[in-house]
Tab-separated table of C-alpha atoms in Angstrom:
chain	number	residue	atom	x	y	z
A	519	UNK	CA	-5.640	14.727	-10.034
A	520	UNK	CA	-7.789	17.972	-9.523
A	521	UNK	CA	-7.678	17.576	-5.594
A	522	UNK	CA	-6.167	15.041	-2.933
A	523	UNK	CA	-5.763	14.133	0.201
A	524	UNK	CA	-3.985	16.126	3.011
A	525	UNK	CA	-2.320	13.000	4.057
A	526	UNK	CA	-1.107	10.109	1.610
A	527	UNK	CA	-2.941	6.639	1.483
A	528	UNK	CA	-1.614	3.521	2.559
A	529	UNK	CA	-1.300	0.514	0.256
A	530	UNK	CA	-0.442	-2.575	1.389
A	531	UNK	CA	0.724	-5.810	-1.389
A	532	UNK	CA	-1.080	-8.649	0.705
A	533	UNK	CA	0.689	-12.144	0.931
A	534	UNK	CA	3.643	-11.607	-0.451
A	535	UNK	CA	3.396	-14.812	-2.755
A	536	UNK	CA	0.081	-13.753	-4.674
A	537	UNK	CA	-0.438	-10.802	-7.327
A	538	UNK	CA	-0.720	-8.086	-4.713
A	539	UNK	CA	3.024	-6.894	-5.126
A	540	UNK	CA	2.366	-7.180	-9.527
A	541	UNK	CA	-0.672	-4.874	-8.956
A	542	UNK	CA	0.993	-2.464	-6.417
A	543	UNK	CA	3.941	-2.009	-8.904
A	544	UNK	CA	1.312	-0.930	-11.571
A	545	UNK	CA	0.108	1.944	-9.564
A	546	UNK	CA	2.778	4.274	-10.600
A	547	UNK	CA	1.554	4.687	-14.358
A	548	UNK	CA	-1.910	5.462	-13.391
A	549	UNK	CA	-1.659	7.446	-10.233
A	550	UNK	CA	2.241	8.908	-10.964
A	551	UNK	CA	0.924	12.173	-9.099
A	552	UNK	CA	-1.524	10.456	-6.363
A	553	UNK	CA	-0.377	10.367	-2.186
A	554	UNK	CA	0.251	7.052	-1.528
A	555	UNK	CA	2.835	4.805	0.633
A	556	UNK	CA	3.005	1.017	-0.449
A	557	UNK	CA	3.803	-0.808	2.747
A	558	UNK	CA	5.291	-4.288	2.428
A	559	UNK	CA	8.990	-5.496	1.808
A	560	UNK	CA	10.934	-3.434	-0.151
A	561	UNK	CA	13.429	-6.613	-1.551
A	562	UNK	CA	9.833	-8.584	-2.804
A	563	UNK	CA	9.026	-5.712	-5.128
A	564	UNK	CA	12.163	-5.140	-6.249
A	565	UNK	CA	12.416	-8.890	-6.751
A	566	UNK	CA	8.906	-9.154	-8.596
A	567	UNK	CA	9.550	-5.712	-10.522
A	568	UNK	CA	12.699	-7.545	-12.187
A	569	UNK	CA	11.166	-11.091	-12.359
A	570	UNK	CA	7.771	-8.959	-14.970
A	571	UNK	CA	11.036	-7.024	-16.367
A	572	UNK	CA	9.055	-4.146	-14.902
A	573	UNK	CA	11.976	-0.166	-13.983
A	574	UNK	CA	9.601	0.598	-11.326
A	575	UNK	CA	11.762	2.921	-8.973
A	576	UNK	CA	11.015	2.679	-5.727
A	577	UNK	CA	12.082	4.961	-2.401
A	578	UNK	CA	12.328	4.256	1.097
A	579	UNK	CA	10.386	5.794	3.590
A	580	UNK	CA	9.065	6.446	7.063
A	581	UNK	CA	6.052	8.098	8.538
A	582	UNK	CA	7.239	11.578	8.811
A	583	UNK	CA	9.036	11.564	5.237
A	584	UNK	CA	7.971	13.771	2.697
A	585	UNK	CA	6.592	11.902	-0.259
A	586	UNK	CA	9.132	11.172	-3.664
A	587	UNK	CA	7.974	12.377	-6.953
A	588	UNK	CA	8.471	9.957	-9.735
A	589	UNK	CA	8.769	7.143	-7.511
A	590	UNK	CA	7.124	4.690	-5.013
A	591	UNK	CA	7.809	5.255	-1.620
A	592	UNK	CA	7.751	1.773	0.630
A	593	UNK	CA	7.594	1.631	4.189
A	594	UNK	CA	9.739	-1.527	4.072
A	595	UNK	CA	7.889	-4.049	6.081
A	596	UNK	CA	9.965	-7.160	6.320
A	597	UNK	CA	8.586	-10.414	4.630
A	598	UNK	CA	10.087	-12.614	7.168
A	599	UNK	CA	11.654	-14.876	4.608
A	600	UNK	CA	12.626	-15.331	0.963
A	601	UNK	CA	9.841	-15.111	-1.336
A	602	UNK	CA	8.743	-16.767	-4.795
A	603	UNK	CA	6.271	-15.460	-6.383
A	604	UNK	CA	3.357	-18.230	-6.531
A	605	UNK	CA	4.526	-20.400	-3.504
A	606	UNK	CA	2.751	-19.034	-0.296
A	607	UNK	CA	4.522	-19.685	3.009
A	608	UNK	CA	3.686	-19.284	6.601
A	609	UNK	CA	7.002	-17.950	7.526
A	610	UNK	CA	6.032	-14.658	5.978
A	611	UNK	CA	2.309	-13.998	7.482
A	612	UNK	CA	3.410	-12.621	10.824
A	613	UNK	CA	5.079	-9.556	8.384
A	614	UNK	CA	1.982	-9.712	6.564
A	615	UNK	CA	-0.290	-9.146	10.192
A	616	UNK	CA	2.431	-6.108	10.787
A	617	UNK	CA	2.078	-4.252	6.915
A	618	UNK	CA	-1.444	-4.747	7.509
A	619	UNK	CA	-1.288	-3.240	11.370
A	620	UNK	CA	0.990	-0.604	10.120
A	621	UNK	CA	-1.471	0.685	7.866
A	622	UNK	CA	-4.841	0.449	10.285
A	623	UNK	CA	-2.709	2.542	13.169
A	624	UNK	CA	-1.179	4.889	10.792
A	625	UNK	CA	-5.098	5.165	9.292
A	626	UNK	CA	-6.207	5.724	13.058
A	627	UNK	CA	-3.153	8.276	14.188
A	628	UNK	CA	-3.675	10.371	10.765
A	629	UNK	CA	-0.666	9.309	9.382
A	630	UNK	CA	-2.542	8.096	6.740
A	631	UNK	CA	-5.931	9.035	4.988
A	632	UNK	CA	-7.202	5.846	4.198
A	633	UNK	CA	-6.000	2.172	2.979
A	634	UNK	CA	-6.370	0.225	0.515
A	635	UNK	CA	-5.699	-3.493	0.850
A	636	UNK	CA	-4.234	-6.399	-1.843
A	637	UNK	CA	-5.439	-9.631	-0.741
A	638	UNK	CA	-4.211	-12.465	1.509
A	639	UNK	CA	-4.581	-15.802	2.209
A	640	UNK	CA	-6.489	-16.678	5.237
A	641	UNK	CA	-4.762	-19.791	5.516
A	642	UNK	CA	-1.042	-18.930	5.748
A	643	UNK	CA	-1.857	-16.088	8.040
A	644	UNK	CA	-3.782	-19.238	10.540
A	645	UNK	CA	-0.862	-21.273	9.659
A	646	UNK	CA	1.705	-19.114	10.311
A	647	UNK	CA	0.468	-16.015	12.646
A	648	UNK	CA	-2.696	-16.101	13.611
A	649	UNK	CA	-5.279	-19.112	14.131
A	650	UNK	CA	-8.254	-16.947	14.539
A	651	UNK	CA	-7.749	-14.946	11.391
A	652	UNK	CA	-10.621	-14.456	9.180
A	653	UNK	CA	-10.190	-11.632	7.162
A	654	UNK	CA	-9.365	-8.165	6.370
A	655	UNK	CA	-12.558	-6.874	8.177
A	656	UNK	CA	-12.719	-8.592	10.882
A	657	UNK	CA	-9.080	-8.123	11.887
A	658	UNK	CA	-9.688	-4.096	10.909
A	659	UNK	CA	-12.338	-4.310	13.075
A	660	UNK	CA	-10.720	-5.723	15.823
A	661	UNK	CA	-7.715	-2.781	15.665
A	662	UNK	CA	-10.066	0.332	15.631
A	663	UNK	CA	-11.635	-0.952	18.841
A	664	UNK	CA	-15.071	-1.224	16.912
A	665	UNK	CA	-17.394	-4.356	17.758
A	666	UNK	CA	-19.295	-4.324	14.201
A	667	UNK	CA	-18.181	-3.718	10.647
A	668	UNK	CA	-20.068	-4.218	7.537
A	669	UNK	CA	-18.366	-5.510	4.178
A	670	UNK	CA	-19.688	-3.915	1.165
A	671	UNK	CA	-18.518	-4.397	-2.582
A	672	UNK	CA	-19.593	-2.176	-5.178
A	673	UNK	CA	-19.238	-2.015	-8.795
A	674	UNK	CA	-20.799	-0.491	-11.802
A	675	UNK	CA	-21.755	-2.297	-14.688
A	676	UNK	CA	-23.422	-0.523	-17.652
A	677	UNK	CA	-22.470	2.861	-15.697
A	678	UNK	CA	-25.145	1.679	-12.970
A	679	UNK	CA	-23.857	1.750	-9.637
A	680	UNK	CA	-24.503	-1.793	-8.044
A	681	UNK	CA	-23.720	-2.099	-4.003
A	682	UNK	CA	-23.862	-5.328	-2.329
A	683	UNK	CA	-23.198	-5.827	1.576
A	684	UNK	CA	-23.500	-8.192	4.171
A	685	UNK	CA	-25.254	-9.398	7.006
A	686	UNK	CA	-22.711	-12.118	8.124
A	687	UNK	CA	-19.192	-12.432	6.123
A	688	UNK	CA	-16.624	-14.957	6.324
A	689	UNK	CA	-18.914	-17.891	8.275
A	690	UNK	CA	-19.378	-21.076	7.653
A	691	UNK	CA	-22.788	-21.442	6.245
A	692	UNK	CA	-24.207	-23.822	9.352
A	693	UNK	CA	-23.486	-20.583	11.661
A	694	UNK	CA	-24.978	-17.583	9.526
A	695	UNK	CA	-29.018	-18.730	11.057
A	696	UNK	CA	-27.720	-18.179	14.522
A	697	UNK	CA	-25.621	-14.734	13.272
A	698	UNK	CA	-28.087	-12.868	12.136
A	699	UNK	CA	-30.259	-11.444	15.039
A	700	UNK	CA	-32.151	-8.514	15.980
A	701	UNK	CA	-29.624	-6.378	17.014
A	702	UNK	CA	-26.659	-7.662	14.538
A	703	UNK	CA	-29.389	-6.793	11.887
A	704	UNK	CA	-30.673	-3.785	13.338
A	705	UNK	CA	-26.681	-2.358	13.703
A	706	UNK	CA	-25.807	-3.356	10.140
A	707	UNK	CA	-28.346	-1.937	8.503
A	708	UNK	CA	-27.977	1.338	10.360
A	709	UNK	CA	-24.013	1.489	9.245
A	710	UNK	CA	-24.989	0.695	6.080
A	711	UNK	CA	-27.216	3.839	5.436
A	712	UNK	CA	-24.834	5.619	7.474
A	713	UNK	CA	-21.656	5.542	5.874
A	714	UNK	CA	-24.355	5.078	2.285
A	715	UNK	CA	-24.714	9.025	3.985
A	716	UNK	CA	-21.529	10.366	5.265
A	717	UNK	CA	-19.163	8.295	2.447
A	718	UNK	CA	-21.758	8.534	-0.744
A	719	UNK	CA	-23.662	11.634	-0.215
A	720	UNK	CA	-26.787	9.557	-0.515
A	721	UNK	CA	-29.070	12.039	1.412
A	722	UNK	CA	-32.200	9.362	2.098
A	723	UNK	CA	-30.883	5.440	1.184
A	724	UNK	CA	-33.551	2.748	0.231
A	725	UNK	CA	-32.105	-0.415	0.839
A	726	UNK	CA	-33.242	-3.833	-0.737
A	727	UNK	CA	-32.906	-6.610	1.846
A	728	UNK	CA	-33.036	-9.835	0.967
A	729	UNK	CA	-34.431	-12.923	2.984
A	730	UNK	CA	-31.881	-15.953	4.175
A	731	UNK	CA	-34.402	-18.668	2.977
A	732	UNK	CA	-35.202	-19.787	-0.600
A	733	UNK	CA	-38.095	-17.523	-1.561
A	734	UNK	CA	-37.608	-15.532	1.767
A	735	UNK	CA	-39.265	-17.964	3.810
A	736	UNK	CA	-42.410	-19.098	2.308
A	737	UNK	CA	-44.376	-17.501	4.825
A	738	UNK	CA	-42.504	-20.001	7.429
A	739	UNK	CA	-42.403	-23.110	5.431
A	740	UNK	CA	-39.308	-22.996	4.360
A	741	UNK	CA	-37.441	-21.376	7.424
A	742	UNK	CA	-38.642	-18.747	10.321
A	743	UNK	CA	-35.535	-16.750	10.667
A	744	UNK	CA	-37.885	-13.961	8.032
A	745	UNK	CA	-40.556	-14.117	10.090
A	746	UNK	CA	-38.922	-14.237	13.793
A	747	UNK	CA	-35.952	-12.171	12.829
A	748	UNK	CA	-35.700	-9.804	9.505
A	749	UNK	CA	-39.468	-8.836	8.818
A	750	UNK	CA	-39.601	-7.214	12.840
A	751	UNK	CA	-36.442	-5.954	12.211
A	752	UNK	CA	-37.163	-4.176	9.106
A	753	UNK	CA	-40.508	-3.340	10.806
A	754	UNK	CA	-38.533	-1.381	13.436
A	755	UNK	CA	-36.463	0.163	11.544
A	756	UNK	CA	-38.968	1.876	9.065
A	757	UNK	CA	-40.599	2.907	12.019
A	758	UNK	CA	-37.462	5.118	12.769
A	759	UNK	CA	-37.427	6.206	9.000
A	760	UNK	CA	-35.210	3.813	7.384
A	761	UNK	CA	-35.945	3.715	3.634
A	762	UNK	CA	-36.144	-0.028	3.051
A	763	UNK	CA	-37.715	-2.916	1.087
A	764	UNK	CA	-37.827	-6.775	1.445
A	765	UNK	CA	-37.266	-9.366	2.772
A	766	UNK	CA	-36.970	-10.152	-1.003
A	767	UNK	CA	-36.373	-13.662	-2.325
A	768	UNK	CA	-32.838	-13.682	-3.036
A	769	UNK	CA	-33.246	-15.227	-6.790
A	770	UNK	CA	-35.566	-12.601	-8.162
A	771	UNK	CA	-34.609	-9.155	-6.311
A	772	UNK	CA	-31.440	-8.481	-8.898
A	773	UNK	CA	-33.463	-6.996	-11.415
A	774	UNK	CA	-33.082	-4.280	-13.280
A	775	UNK	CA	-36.136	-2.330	-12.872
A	776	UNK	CA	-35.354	-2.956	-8.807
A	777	UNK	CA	-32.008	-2.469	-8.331
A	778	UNK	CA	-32.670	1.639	-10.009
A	779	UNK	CA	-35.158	1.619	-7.252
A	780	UNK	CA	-32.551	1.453	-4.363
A	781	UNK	CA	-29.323	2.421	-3.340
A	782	UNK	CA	-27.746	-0.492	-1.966
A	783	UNK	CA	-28.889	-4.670	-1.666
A	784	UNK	CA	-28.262	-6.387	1.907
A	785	UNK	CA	-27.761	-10.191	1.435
A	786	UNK	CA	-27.571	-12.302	4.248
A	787	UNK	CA	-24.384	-14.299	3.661
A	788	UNK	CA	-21.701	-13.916	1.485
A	789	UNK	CA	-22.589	-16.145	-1.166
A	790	UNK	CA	-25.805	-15.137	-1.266
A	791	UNK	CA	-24.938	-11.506	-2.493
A	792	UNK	CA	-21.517	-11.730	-3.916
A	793	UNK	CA	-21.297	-14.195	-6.921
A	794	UNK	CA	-23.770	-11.575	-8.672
A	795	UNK	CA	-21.781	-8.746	-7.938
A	796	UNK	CA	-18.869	-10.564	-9.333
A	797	UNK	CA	-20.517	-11.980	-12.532
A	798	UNK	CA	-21.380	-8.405	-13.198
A	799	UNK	CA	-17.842	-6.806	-12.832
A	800	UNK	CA	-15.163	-8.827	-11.715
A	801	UNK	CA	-12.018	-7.308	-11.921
A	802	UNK	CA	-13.566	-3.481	-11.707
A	803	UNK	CA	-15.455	-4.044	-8.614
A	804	UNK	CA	-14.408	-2.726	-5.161
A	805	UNK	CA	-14.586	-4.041	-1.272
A	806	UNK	CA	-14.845	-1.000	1.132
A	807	UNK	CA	-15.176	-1.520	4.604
A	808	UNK	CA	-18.225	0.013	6.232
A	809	UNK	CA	-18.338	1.057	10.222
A	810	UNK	CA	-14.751	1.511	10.790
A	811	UNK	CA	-13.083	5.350	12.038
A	812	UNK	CA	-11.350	5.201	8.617
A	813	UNK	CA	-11.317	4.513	4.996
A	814	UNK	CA	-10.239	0.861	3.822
A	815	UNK	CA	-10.885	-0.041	0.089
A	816	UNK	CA	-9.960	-3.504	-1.755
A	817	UNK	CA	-9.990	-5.391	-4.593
A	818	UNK	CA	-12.323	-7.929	-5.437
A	819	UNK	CA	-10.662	-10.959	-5.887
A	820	UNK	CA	-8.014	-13.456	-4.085
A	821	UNK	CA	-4.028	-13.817	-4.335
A	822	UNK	CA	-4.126	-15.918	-7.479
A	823	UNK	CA	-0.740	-17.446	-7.062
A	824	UNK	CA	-1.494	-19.210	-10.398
A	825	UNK	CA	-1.079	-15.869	-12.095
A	826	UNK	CA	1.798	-14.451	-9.444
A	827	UNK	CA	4.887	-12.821	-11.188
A	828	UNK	CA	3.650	-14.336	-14.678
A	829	UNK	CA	2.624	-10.844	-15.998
A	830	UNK	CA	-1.079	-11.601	-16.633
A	831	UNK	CA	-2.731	-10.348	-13.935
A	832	UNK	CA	-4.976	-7.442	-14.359
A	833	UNK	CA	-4.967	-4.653	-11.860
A	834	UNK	CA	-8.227	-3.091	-12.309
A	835	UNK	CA	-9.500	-3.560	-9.179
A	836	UNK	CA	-6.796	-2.401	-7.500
A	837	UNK	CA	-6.863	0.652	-9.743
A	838	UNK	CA	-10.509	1.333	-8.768
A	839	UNK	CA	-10.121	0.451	-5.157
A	840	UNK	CA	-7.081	3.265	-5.131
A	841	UNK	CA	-9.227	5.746	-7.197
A	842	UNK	CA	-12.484	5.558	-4.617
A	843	UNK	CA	-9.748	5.896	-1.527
A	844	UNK	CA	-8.318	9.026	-3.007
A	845	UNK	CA	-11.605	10.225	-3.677
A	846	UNK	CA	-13.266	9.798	-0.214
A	847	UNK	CA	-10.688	10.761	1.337
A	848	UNK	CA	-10.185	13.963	-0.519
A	849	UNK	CA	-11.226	17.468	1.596
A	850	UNK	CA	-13.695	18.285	-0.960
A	851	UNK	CA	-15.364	15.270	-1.223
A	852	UNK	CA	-16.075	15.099	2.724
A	853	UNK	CA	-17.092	18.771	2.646
């Protein structure tokens, strides 16, 4: 790599059970000079290295260690008991809440430049750790002391840049009316162009935002929330120079000819937004977390047990998810 970061990124394998540690062990070939520290338990990727018939070598090491070369270094993070690949158990999601606290405080002290995150499973962390778990943002939200976070996945079909985020995340659908309000609005949209900004060198965003009712309301007859909530909003907000358009109906604003118009597409709910994102490059396409004090990437898909230590799981997510960390995290980039 041309440049890199003054301080190594932090990977972490997700549930142990899924594809995460089949991905992380792929990292070597494509980043064998790259800064990185893959945090988990050093006995599952040897395990999983040998069960894909995978020589990966693999060195211990601390915070405070220089980095290998030729090898991955693991901050060995206990699973908290045996593992098989493909067979998730709640035994081993209070050492998945620590890899995944290791790397937000070492993020946060400057131990690390920025992490990048292999999924989990929601439900074994409940079951087994933490009943109020929702996700990846929320809990990284909830460790650097920040009270709003905004979950953005990007990917570029065709070479055209394509950014989706979100208004309300992981909510069940009944809630997401009541969620989005003035101010929630008002301080996600402002991260959004922010970090659009400071992480994208986007000098002046325009942001499509897209209503929460089938065709954006109908002019109230098919829901007010565009009318009491989103067009003021939006209102206000241009009124402080915010570059932004809708709200859109949400079936007819991915279009070519409007998505080269702007820089990034609000939905309102995560399945409002994401299934075209996905359709247009699963696999490739990245989650970065917007509004925290550090850098956290991920990939775009779940922990496919199905496809866990079988050898047939591609890591091109991960690989772009590790390539845009190293890159925004780099000096030169954040010059």
């Amino acid at each position: 790599m041309p440049s890199s970061p003054s301080q190594p990124i932090a990977i972490t394998y997700g549930d142990p059970a899924g594809v995460g540690p089949d991905l992380v062990l792929s990292l070597l070939d494509t980043f064998s000079d790259a800064p990185m520290v893959i945090i988990g338990d050093r006995q599952v990727l040897s395990e999983r290295a040998q069960q894909l018939g995978l020589t990966v070598a693999l060195s211990d090491w601390q915070p405070g260690d220089l980095l290998p070369v030729g090898s991955l270094p693991v901050w060995h993070t206990p699973a908290g008991a045996p593992v098989i690949a493909g067979q998730p158990d709640p035994a081993t999601a209070a050492g998945t809440v620590t890899m995944l606290t290791r790397a937000a405080q070492g993020c946060l002290k400057g131990t690390f430049s920025a992490m990048v995150t292999a999924p989990v499973a929601k439900n074994v962390i409940c079951d087994g750790a933490d009943p109020a778990f929702t996700g990846h943002t929320e809990f990284l939200a909830e460790q650097a002391g920040v009270n709003q976070v905004v979950m953005m996945l990007t990917a570029s079909p065709g070479g055209q840049p394509l950014r989706v985020a979100l208004a309300t995340t992981h909510l069940p659908l009944s809630q997401v009316p009541a969620a989005i309000t003035p101010d929630s609005l008002m301080r996600t949209l402002t991260i959004l162009r922010d970090d659009l900004i400071s992480k994208y060198r986007i000098t002046e965003p325009r942001i499509m935002v897209l209503g929460l009712n089938p065709h954006a309301g109908e002019e109230g007859h098919l829901g007010r929330e565009e009318l009491d909530v989103i067009i003021p909003t939006l209102k206000h907000l241009r009124a402080k120079g915010m570059q932004l358009t809708g709200p859109l109906p949400a079936d007819t604003a991915f279009q070519p000819h409007l998505l080269e118009q702007h820089d990034a597409v609000l939905a309102m709910y995560h399945d409002q937004g994401l299934p075209v994102l996905k359709y247009a490059g699963f696999g490739e396409a990245i989650n970065i977390t917007l509004g925290l004090p550090f850098i956290r990437t991920s990939v775009d898909h779940g922990t496919a047990f199905d496809l866990a230590g079988n050898g047939t799981a591609s890591a091109g997510s991960l690989i772009a998810a590790t390539r845009l960390a190293l890159t925004l995290a780099t000096p030169q980039h954040n010059a």
